[in-house]
GROMACS .gro file of C-alpha atoms in nm:
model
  194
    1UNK     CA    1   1.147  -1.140  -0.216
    2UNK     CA    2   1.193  -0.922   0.085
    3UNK     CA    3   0.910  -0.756   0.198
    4UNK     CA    4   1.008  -0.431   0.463
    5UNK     CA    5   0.663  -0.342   0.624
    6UNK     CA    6   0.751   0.007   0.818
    7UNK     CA    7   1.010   0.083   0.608
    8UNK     CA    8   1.127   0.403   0.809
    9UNK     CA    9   1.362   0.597   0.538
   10UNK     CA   10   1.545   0.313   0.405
   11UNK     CA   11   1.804   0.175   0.657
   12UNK     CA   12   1.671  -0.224   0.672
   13UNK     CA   13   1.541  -0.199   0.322
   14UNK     CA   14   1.890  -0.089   0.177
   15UNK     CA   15   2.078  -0.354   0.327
   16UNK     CA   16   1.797  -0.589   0.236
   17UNK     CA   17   1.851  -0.451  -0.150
   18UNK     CA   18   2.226  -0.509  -0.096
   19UNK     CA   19   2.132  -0.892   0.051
   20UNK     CA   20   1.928  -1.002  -0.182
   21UNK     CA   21   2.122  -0.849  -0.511
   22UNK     CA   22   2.032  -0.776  -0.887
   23UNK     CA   23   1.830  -1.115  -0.867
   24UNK     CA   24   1.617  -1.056  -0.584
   25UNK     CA   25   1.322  -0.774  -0.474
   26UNK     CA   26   1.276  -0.560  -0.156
   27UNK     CA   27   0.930  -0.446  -0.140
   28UNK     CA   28   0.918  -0.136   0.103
   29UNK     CA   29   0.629   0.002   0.252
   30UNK     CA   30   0.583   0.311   0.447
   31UNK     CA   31   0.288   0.519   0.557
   32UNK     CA   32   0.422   0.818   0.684
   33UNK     CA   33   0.482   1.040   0.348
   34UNK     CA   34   0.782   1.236   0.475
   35UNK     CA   35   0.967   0.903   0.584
   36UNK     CA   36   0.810   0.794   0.216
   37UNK     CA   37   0.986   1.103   0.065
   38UNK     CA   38   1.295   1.025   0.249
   39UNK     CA   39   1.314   0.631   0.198
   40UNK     CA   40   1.273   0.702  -0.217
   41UNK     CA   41   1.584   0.996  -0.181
   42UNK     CA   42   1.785   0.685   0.017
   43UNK     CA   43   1.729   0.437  -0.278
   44UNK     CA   44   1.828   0.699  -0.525
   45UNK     CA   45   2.158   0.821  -0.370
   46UNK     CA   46   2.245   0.453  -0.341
   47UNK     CA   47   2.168   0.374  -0.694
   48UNK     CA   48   1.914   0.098  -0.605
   49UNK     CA   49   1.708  -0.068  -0.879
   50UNK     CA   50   1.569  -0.404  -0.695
   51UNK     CA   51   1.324  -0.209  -0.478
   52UNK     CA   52   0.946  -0.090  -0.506
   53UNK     CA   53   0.817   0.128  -0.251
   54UNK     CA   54   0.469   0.144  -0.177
   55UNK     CA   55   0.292   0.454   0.061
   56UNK     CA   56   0.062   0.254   0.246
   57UNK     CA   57   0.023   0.139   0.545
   58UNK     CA   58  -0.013  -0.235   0.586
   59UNK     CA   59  -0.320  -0.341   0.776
   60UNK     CA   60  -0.557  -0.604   0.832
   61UNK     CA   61  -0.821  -0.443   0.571
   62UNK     CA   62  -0.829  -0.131   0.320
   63UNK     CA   63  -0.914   0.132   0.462
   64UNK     CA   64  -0.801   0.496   0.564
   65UNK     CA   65  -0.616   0.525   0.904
   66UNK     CA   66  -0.523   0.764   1.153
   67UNK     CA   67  -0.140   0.790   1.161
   68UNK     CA   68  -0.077   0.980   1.505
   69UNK     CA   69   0.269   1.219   1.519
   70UNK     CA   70   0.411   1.272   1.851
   71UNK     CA   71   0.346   1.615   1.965
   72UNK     CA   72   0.739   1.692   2.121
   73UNK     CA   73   0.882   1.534   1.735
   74UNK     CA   74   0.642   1.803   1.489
   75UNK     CA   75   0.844   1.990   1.275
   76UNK     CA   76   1.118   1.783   1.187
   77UNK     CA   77   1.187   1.567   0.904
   78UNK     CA   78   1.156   1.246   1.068
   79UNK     CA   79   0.828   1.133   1.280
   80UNK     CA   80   0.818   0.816   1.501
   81UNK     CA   81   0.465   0.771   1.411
   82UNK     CA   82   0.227   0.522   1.585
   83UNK     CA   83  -0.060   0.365   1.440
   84UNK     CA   84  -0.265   0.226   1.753
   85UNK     CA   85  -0.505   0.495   1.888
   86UNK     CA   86  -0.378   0.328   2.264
   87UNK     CA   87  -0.008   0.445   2.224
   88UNK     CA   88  -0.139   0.847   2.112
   89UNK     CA   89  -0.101   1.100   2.391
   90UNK     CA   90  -0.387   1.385   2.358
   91UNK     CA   91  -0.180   1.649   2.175
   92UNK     CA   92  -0.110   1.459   1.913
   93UNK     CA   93  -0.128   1.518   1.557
   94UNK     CA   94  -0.273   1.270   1.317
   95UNK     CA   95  -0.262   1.214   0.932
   96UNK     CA   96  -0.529   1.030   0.736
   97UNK     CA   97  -0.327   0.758   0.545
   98UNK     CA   98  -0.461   0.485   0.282
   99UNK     CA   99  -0.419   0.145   0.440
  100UNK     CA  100  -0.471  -0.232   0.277
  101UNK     CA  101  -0.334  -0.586   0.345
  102UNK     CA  102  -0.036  -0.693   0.257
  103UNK     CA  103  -0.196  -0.978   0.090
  104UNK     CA  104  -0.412  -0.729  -0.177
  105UNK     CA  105  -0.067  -0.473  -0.190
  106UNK     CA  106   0.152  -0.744  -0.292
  107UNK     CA  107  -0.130  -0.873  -0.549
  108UNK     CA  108  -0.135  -0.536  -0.747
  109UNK     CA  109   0.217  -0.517  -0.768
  110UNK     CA  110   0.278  -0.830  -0.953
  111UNK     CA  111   0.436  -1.027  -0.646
  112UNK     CA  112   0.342  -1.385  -0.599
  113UNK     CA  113   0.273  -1.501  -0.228
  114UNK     CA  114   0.442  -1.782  -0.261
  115UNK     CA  115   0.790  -1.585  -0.340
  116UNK     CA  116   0.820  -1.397  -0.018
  117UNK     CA  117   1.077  -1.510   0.158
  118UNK     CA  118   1.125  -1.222   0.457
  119UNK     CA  119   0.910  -0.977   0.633
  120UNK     CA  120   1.015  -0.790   0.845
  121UNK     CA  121   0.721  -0.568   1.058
  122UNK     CA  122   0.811  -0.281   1.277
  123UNK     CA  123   0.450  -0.073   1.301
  124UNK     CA  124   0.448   0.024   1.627
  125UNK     CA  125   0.168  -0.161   1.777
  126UNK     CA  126  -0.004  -0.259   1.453
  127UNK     CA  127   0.177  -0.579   1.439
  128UNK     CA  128  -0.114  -0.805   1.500
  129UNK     CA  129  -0.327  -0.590   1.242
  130UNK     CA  130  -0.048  -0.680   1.004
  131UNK     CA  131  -0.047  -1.012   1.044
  132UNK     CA  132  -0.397  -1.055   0.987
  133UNK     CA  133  -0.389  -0.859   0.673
  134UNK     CA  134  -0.080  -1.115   0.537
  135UNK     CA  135  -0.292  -1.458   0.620
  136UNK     CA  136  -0.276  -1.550   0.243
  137UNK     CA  137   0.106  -1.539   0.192
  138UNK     CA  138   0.174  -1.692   0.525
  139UNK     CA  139   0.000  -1.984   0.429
  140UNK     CA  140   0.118  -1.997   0.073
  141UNK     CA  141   0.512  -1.913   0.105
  142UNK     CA  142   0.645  -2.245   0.189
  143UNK     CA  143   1.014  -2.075   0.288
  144UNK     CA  144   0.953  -1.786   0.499
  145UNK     CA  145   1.085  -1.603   0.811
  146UNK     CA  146   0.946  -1.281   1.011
  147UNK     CA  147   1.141  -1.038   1.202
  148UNK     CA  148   0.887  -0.836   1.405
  149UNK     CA  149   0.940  -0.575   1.660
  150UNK     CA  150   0.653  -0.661   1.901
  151UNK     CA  151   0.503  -0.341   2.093
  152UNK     CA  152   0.392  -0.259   2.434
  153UNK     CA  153   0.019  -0.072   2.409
  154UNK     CA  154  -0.097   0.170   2.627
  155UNK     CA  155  -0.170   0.005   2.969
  156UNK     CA  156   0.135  -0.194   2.942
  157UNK     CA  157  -0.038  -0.426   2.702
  158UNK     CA  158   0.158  -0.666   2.503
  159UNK     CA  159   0.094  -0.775   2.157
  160UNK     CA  160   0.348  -1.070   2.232
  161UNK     CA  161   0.072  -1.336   2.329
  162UNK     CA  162  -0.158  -1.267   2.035
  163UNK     CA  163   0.102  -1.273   1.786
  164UNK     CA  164   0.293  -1.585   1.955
  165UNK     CA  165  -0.052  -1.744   1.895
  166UNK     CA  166  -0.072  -1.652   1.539
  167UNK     CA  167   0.247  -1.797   1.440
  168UNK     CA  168   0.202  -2.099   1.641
  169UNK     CA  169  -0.164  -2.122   1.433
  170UNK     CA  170   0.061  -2.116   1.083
  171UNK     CA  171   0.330  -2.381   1.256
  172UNK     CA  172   0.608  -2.107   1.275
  173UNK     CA  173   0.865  -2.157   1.515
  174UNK     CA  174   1.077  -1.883   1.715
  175UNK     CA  175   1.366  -1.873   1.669
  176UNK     CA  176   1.532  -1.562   1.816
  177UNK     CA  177   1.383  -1.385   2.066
  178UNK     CA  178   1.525  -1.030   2.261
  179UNK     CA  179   1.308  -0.822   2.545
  180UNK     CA  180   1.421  -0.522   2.570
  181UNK     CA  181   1.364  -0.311   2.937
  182UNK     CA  182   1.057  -0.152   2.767
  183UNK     CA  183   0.898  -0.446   2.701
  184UNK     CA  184   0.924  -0.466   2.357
  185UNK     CA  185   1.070  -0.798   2.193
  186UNK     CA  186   1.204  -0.882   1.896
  187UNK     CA  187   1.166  -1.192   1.723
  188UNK     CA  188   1.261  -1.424   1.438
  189UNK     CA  189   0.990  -1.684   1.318
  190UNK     CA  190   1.031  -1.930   1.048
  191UNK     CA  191   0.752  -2.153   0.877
  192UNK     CA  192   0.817  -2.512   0.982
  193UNK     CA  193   0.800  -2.759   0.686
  194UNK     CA  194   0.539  -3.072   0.764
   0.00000   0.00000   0.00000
């Protein structure tokens, strides 16, 4: 099981769908409900049947969010929405969106913790908030990898340390690891086996 937390419209959950074939299941989540209207139209034009999409926004607790939209991106299809209060300039425009762990959203959809095998988080400074929200299956799934896309805050704040220190705390190892000039990093973590 793949699980695609920030699913976007579709582009890293179709080629998961692809990856993981007739046998396997992409669970993709997206808050934003115009990328959510846009991810389902992506599944259907490519015919998909292995994937479940859930409108949510995964969090460390349910709840109801602010979801901001940058100001210069209103009126198109497509928002590059942020999460973290920090990151939202004062022009902004919010939505209210329904938030929960991952840990509860996989629950009521039938998954099993233990079968998630990839998650890959790109939240836009919510990454720790994620984490903390999937504490259940990261200790359960025995064979599992993150890709996250870890976020510079307002202030030039990293997320890096705090979620380096999570993964160490569930003896996951790096394994990739790219900076990019803005800060950001991306990273690949597997679950060492004791």
């Amino acid at each position: 099981v793949v699980v695609d937390i920030g699913a976007h419209i579709g582009r890293y959950t179709i080629i998961a769908s692809k990856r993981v074939g007739a046998s396997g299941k992409v669970i993709a989540i997206e808050a934003d409900p115009s990328n959510f209207e846009m991810l389902n139209r992506n599944i259907h034009l490519n015919r998909l049947a292995n994937i479940t999409t859930l409108n949510y926004a995964a969090f460390s607790k349910e709840t109801k969010i602010k979801l901001y939209l940058p100001y210069e991106e209103l009126g198109h299809t497509i928002y590059n929405t942020t999460m973290v209060l920090d990151r939202a300039k004062a022009n902004d425009k919010f939505i209210e969106v329904n938030a929960n762990t991952l840990d509860d959203l996989l629950q009521e959809n039938g998954i099993e913790q233990q079968q998630v095998n990839w998650i890959k988080i790109d939240v836009e400074g919510a990454e720790f908030e994620v984490l903390n929200g999937a504490t259940t299956i990261i200790s359960k799934s025995k064979d599992i990898a993150l890709l996250i896309e870890v976020h510079n805050l307002g202030g030039g704040t990293n997320l890096y340390r705090s979620v380096k220190e999570f993964l160490d705390s569930f003896n996951f190892k790096i394994e990739f690891e790219k900076t990019y000039d803005s800060g950001e990093k991306h990273i690949i973590a597997r679950k060492q086996q004791l």
